[in-house]
Coordinates of C-alpha atoms in Angstrom, one line a residue:
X1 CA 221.0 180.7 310.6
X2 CA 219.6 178.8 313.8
X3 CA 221.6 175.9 314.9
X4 CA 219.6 172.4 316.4
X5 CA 221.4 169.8 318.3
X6 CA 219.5 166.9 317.3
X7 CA 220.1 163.7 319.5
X8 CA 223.8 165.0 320.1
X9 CA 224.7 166.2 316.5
X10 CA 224.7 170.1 315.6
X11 CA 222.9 170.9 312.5
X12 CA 222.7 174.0 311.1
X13 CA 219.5 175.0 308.6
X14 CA 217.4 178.3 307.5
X15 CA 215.3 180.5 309.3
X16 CA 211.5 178.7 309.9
X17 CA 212.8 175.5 308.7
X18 CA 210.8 172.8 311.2
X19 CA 212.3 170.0 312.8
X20 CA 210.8 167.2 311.2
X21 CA 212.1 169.1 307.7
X22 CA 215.7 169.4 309.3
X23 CA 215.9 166.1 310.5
X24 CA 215.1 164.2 306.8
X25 CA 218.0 166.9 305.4
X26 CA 220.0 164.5 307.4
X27 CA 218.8 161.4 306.8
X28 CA 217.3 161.4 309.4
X29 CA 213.7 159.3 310.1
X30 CA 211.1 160.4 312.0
X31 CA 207.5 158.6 311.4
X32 CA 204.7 160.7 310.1
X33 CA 201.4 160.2 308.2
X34 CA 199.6 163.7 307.9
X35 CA 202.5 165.4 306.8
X36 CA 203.8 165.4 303.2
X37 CA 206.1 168.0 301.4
X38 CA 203.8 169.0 299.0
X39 CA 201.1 169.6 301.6
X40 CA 200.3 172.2 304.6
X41 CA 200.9 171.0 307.7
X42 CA 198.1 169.7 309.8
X43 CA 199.9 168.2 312.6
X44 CA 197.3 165.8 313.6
X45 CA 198.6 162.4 313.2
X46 CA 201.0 162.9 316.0
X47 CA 203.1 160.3 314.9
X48 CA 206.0 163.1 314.8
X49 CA 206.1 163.7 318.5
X50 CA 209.9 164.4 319.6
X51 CA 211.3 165.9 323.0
X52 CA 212.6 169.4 323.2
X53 CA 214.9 170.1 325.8
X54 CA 212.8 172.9 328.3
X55 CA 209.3 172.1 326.6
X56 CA 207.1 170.4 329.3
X57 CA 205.6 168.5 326.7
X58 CA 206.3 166.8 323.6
X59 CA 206.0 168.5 320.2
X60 CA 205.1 167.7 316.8
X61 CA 208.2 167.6 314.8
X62 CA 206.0 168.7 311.7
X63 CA 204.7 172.0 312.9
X64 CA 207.9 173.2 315.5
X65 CA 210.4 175.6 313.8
X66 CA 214.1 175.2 314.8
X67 CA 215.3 177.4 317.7
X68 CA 218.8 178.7 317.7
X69 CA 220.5 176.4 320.1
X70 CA 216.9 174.2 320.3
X71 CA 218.1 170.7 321.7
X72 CA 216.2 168.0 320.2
X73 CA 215.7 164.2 321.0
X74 CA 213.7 161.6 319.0
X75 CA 214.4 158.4 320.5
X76 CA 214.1 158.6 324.2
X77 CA 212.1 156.1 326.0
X78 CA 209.2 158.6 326.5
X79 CA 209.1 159.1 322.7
X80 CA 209.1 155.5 321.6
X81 CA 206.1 155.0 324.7
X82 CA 203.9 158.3 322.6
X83 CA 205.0 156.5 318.9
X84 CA 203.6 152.9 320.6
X85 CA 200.3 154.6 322.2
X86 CA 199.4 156.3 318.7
X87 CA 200.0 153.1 316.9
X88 CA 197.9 151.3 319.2
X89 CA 195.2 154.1 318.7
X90 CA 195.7 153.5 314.4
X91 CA 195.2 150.0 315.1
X92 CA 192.3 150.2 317.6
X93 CA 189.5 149.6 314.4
X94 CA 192.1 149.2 311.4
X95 CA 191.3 145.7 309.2
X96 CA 193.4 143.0 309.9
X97 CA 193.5 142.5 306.2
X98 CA 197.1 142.6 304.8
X99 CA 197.2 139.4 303.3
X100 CA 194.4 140.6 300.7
X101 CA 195.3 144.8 300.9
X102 CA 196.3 145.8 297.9
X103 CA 198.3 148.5 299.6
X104 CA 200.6 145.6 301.1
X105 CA 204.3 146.1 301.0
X106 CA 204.2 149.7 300.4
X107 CA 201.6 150.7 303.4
X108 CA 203.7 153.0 306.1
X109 CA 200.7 151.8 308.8
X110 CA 202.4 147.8 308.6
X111 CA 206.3 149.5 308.3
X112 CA 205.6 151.6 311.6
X113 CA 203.4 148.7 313.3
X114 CA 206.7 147.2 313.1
X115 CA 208.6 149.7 313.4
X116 CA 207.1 151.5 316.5
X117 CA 204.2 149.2 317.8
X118 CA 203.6 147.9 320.5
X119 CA 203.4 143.8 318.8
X120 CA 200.1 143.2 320.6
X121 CA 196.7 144.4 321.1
X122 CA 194.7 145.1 324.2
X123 CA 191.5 146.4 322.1
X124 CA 188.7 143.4 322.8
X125 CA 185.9 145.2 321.3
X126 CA 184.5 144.9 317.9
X127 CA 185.8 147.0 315.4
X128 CA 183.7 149.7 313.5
X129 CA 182.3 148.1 310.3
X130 CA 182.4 151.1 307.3
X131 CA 182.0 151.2 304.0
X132 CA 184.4 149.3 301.8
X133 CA 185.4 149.6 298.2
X134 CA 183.2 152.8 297.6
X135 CA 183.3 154.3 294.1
X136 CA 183.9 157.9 294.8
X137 CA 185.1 158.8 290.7
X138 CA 186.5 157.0 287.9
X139 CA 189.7 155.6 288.8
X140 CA 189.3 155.7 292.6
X141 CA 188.0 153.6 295.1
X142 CA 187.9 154.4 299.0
X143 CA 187.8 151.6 301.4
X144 CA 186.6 153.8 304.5
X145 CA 187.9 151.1 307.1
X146 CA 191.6 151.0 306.6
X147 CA 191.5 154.9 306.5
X148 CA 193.7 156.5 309.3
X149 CA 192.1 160.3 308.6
X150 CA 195.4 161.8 308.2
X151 CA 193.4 164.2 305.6
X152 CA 196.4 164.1 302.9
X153 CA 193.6 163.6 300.3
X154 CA 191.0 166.2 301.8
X155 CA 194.1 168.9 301.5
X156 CA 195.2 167.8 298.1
X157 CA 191.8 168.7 296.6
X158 CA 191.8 172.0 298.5
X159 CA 195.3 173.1 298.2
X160 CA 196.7 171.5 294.6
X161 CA 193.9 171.0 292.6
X162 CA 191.1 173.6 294.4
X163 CA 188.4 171.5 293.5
X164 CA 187.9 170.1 297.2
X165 CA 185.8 167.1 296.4
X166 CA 186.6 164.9 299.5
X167 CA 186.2 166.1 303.3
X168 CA 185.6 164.7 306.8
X169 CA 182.1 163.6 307.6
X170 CA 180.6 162.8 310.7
X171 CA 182.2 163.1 314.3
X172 CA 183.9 161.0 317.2
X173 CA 184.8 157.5 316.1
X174 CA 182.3 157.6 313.1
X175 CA 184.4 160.5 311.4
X176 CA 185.1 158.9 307.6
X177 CA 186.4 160.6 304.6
X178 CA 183.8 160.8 301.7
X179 CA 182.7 163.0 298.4
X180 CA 180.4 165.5 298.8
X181 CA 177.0 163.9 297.5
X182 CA 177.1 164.6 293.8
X183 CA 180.4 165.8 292.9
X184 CA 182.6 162.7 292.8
X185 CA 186.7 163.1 292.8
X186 CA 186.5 163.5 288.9
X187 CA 189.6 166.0 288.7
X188 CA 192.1 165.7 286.5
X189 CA 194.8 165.1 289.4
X190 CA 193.1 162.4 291.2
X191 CA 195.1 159.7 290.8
X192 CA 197.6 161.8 293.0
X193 CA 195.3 161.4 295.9
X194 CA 196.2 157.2 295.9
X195 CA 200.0 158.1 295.8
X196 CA 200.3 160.0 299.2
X197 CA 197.9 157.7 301.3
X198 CA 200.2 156.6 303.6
X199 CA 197.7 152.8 304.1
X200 CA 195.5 151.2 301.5
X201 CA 192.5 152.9 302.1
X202 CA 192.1 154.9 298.3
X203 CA 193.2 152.8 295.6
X204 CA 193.3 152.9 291.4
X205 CA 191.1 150.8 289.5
X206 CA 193.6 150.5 287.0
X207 CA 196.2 149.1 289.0
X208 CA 193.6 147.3 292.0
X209 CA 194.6 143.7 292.6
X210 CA 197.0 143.7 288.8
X211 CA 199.9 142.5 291.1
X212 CA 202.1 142.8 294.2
X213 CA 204.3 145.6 294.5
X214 CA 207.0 143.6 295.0
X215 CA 207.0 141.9 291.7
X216 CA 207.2 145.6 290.5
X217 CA 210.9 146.5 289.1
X218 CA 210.8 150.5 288.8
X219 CA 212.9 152.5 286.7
X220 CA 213.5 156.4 286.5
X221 CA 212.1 157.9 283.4
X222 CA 209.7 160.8 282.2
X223 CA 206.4 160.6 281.0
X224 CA 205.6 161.1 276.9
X225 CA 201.9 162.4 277.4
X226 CA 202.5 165.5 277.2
X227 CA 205.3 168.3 276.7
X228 CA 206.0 169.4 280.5
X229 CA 207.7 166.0 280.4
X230 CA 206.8 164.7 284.4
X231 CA 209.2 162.7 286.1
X232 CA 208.0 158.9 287.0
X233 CA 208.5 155.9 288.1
X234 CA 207.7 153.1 285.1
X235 CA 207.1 150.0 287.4
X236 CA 207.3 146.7 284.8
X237 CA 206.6 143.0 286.5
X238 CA 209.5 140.5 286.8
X239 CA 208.7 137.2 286.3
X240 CA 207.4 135.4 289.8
X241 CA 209.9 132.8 289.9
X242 CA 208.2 131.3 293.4
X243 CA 205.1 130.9 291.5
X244 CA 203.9 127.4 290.0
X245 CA 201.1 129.0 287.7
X246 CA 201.7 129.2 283.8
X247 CA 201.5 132.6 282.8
X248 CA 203.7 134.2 285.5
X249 CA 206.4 136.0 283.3
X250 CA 204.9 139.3 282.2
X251 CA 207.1 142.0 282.0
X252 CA 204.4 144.8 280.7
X253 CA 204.0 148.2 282.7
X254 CA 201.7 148.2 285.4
X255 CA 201.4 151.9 286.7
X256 CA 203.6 155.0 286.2
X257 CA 203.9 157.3 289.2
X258 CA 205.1 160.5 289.8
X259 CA 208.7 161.2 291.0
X260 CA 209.5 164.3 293.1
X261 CA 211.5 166.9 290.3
X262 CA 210.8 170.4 291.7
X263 CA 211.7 172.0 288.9
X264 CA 209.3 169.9 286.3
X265 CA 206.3 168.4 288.6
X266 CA 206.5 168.8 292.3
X267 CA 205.1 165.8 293.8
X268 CA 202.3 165.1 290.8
X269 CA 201.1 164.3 287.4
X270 CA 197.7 164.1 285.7
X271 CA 195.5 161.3 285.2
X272 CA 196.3 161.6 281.6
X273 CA 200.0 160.8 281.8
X274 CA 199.3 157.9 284.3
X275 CA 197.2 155.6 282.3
X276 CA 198.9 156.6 279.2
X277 CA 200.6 153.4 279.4
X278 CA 197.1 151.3 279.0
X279 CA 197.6 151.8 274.9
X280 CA 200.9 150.2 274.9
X281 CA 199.4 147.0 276.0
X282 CA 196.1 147.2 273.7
X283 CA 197.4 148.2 270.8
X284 CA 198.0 146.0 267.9
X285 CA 202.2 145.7 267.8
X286 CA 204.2 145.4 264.4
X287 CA 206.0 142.7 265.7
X288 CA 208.4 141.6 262.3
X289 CA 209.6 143.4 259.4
X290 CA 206.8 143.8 256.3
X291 CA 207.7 144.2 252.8
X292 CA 204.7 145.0 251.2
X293 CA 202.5 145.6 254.6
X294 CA 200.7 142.3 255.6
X295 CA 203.8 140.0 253.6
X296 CA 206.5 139.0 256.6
X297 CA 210.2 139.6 255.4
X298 CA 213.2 138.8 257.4
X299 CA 215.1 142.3 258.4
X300 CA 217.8 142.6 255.8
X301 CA 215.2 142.0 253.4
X302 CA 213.4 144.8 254.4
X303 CA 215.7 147.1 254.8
X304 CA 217.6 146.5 251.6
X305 CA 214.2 147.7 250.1
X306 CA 213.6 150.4 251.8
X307 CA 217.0 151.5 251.5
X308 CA 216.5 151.6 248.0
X309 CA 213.1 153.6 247.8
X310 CA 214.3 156.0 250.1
X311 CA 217.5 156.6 248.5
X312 CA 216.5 156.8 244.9
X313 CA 213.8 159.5 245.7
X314 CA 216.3 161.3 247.7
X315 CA 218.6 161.2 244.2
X316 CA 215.1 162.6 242.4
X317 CA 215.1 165.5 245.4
X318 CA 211.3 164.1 246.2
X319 CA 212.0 162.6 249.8
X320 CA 209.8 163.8 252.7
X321 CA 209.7 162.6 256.5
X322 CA 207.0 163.0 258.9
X323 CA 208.7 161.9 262.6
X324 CA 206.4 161.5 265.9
X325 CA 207.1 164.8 268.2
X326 CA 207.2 161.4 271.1
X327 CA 210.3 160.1 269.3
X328 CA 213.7 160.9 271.6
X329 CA 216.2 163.1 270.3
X330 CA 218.6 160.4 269.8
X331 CA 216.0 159.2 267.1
X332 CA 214.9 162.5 265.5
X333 CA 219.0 163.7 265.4
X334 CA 219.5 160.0 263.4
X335 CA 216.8 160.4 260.7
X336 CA 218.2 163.6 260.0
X337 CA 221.3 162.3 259.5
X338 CA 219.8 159.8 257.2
X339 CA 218.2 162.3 255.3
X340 CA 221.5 164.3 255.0
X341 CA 223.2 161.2 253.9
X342 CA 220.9 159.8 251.6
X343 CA 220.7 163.6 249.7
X344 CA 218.4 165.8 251.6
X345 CA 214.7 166.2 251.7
X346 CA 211.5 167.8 253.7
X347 CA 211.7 166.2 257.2
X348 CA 208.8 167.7 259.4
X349 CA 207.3 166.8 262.5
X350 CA 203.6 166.2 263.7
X351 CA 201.8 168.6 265.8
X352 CA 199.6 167.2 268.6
X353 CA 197.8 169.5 270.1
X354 CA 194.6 168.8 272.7
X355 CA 192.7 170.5 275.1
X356 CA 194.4 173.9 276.7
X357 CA 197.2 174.6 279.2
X358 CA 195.8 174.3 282.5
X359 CA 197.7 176.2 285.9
X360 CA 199.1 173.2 287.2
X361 CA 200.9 170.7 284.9
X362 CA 198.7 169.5 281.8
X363 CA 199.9 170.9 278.6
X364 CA 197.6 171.4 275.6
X365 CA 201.1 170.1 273.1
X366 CA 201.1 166.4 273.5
X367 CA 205.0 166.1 272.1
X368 CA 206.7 165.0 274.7
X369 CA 209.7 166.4 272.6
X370 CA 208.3 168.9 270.6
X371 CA 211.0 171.4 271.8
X372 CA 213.9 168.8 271.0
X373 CA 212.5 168.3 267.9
X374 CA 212.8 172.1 267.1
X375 CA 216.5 172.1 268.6
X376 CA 217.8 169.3 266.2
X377 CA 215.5 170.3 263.2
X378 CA 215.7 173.6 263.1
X379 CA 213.6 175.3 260.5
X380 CA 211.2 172.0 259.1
X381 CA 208.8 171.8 257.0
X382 CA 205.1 171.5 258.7
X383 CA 202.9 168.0 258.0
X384 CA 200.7 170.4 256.3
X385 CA 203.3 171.2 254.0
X386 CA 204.8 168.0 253.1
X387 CA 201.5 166.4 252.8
X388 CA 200.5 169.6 250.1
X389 CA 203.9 168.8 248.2
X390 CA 202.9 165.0 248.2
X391 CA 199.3 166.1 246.7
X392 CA 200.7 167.9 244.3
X393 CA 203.1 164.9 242.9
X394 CA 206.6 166.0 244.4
X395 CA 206.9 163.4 246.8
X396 CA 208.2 159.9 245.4
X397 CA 209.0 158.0 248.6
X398 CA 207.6 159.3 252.2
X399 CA 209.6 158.2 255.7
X400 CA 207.0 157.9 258.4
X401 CA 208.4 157.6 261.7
X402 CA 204.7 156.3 264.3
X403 CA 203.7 156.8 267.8
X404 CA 205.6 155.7 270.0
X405 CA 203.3 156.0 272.7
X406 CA 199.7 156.5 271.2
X407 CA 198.7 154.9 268.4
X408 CA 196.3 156.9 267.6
X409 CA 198.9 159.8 267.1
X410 CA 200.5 158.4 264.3
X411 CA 200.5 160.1 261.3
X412 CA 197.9 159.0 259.0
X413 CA 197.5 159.4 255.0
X414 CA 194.3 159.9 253.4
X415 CA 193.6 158.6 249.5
X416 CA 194.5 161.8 248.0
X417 CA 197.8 161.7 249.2
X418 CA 198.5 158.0 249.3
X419 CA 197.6 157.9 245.7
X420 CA 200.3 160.4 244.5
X421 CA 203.5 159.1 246.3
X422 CA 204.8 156.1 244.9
X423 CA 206.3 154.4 248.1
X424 CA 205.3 155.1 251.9
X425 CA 208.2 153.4 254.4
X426 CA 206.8 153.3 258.3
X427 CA 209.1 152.6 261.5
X428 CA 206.8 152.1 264.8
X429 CA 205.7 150.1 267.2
X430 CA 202.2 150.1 265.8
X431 CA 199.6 148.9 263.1
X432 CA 198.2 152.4 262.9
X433 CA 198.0 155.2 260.9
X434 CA 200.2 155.3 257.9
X435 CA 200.9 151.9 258.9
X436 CA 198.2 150.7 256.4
X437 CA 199.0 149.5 253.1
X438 CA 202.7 150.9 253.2
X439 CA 205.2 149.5 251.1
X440 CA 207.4 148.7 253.4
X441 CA 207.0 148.5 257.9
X442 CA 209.5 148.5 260.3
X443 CA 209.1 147.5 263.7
X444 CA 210.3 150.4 266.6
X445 CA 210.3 150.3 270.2
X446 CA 207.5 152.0 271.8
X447 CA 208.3 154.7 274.6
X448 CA 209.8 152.3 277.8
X449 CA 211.7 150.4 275.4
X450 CA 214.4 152.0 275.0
X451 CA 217.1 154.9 276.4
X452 CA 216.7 158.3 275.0
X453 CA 216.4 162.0 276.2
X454 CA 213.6 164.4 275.7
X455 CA 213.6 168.2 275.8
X456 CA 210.4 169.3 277.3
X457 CA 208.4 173.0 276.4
X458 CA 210.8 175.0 279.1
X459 CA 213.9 173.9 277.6
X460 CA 214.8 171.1 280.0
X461 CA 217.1 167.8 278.8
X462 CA 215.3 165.1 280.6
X463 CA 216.5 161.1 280.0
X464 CA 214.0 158.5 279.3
X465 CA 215.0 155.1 280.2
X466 CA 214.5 151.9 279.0
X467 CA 212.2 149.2 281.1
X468 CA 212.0 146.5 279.2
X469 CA 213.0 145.3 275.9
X470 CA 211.0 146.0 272.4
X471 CA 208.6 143.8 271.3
X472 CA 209.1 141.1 269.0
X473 CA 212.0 142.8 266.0
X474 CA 211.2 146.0 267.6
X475 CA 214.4 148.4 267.8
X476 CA 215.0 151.5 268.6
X477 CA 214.3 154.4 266.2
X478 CA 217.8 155.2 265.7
X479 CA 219.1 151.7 265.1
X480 CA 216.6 151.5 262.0
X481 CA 218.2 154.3 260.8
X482 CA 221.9 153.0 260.6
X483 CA 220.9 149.9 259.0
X484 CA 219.0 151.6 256.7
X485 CA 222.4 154.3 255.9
X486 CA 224.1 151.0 255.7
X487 CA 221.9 149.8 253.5
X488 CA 222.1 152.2 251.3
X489 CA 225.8 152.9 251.6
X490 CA 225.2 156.1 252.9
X491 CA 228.2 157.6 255.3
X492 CA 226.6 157.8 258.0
X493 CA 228.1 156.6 261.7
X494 CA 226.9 153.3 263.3
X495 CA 226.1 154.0 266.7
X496 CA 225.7 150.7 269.1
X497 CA 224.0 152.7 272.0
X498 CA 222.0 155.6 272.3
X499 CA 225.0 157.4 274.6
X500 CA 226.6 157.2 271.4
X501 CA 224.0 159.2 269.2
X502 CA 223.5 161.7 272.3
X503 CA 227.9 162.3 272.2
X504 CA 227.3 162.8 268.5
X505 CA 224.0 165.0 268.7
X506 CA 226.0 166.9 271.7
X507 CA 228.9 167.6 269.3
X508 CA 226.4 168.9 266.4
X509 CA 223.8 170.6 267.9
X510 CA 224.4 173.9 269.6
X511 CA 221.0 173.4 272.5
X512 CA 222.9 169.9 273.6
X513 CA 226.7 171.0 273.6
X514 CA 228.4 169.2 276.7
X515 CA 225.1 166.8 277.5
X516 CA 226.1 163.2 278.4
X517 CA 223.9 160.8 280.4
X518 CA 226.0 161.5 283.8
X519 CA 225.4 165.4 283.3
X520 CA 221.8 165.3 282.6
X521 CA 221.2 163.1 286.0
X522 CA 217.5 162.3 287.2
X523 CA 216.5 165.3 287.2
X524 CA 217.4 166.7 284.2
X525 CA 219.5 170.0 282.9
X526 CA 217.7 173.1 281.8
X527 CA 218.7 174.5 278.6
X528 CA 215.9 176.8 278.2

């Protein structure tokens, strides 16, 4: 394998690895805006330029392969004096507009500025006036100004999603990025196209002016939308405590962004996944415990009654579960262990299914832990089948475990069967589906509300984490279950966290045998 001396240290890396790729292996920064991992290269930003011993020119760090021996040096004073001169060239007809951008605080044209720029500008002329907030599809808008025509976008659309809805138009100085008249950037990836422009020139409408990044508090998790279970960053706001203006504390998610997981994602996620979030905040919430729906009852209350209708038609042997294929395993593995503890009954789990697999990432199974659910259930009855046996009178009590991502997901119950069983319990975060007229509800957390793990459809333990707490009495799904075991004086354990219920799972269920929270990581531990 080649060897690179880069500024004094020997490093060591594969055959056609490049030297911009061998210096980040090191932690190492060089500035760049064309290039991006997930990308070709295209080399024409220059912002990469480094100085190779013997070359009578500098080189693109992006595009030049290591050399055995190859001696490499990024911070002479003739590189600085080329990073400078192509900042000064960004900046030539770039909007002084940072104060109102809403790519401020997360735009690599202000870090570098900084970073590498000169602090002054000799350009005296008036700056090119272009198009600005341009609607070029349904959740993008493209301020042509602030673009820097590193072509990022223009290659995502040809490489990733082949559609290859934006491109360069014009020449010279008036060269823009725009749609092709007539086909606007309507793909199901677009989104993605926002997340690697390096300055604010594409945006979301979603997230457009919502708030500052850095009242965003991110947190590692995966998204539920679907079962190839993405890796992203939930970003919740923090309450502005330099602000004067009531209202200020809001803790609700604002976007969800991919995170880099090779293995899962790449560097994307669909459109679908990102705004999946928007239903947490518009749905109605089950914020206190109901016992009948509609009639608030404190907790104990509650539970004590449910308790009692699930137990006593477990004693009959006509108990029957229908659990969300969103809940996490820590949840499904403790309402089986109600179920065992109460006497056994028919414990199934929804199917979601929409749309078809596509050849990048979108999955036609919307369980997020449909797979998990299979582990830790094993053979279950299908919603078809306990809904037949409730038709036919052989259901006394039903468990209904919602959404807890869409509420429109939940299981629902139509006359025919609501009319045979005697007594419906539901646990979710929301008023929806077999929600209504249930004889007793319990408020859940909703997905970002609490720790957990999912299995997605290749076999792969991911952890989903917590970013802010449950609504109102919300808790999470496997907390309702022990109080309801204690309720019922069922032996059952009581966990206190979910690391708990994942070290008992792990101990019981063959698919999760020597899984903790420190072993699955980040990124997650196939077991496919």
């Amino acid at each position: 394998m080649p060897k690179l001396i880069l500024d004094g240290e020997e490093i060591e890396v594969a055959q056609g690895t490049t030297v911009l790729a061998a210096a980040l292996s090191r932690g190492r920064e060089i500035p760049r805006y064309c290039w991006h991992p997930g990308l070709s290269v295209a080399g024409n930003c220059r912002m990469c330029l480094v100085e190779v011993e013997k070359s009578p020119k500098l080189v693109i760090a992006c595009a030049t392969q290591v050399a055995d021996r190859m001696v490499v040096r990024t911070e002479t004073d003739r590189v600085k004096k080329a990073r400078a001169a192509m900042m000064e060239f960004f900046l030539i007809n770039h909007p002084l507009d940072c104060p109102i951008c809403d790519q401020a605080g997360e735009c690599r044209l202000q870090e570098y500025a900084v970073e590498h720029g000169a602090g002054r500008s000799r350009f005296v002329e008036t700056k090119l006036a272009l198009s600005k907030a341009v609607d070029i599809g349904p959740h993008v808008l493209l301020d042509q100004e602030r673009c820097i025509q590193c072509s990022r976008c223009v290659r995502f659309c040809g490489e990733v999603t082949g559609t290859s809805e934006l491109a360069f138009m014009s020449r010279g100085e008036r060269t823009v990025i725009g749609i092709y008249p007539g086909r606007p950037l309507d793909n199901a990836y677009s989104g993605n196209v926002v997340d690697i422009c390096p300055v604010g020139a594409l945006t979301l409408k979603e997230f457009r002016f919502e708030t500052r990044v850095w009242y965003l508090r991110n947190t590692p998790s995966v998204c539920a939308a679907c079962a190839r279970g993405c890796n992203v960053l939930v970003a919740v706001g923090q309450q502005q405590v330099l602000m004067t203006t009531p209202g200020q504390t809001d803790d609700r998610v604002k976007r969800i962004v991919p995170r880099t997981n090779e293995e899962v994602n790449g560097h994307w996620m669909c459109d679908e996944g990102r705004l999946s979030y928007r239903r947490l905040s518009v749905a109605p919430r089950l914020a206190t415990a109901e016992s009948p729906a509609g009639s608030p009852a404190e907790w104990d209350d509650a539970i004590a009654s449910a308790a009692a209708l699930l137990g006593d038609a477990a004693a009959a042997g006509r108990l029957a579960a229908i659990l969300s294929p969103r809940l996490t395993a820590e949840d499904l593995y403790a309402w089986r262990r109600l179920i065992e503890a109460l006497g056994g009954g028919r414990a199934s789990v929804r199917r979601i299914a929409r749309g078809e697999d596509d050849a990048l990432l979108i999955r036609a199974d919307k369980g997020a832990n449909s797979e998990g659910a299979a582990w830790i259930l094993g053979e279950a009855a299908t919603e078809a089948e306990v809904l037949d046996a409730a038709v036919r009178g052989e259901v006394a009590a039903l468990l209904v475990a919602g959404d807890p991502l869409d509420p429109g997901d939940t299981a629902a119950l139509d006359p025919a069967v609501r009319s045979r069983v005697a007594s419906v319990v539901f646990v979710g975060p929301f008023l929806s589906g077999a929600a209504e007229g249930a004889d007793v509800r319990l408020p859940a957390a909703a997905w970002a509300e609490e720790d957990g793990s999912f299995v997605n459809f290749d076999g792969r333990v991911q952890r989903v984490r917590r970013c802010h707490p449950p609504r109102g009495e919300g808790r999470p799904g496997w907390r309702v279950a022990c109080d309801l075991a204690a309720a019922a004086k069922a032996e059952m354990p009581q966990w206190t966290s979910a690391d708990e219920v994942l070290a008992a799972l792990a101990a019981s269920v063959e698919r999760f045998r020597g899984l903790d929270a420190a072993t699955i990581g980040l990124l997650g531990v196939s077991r496919g």
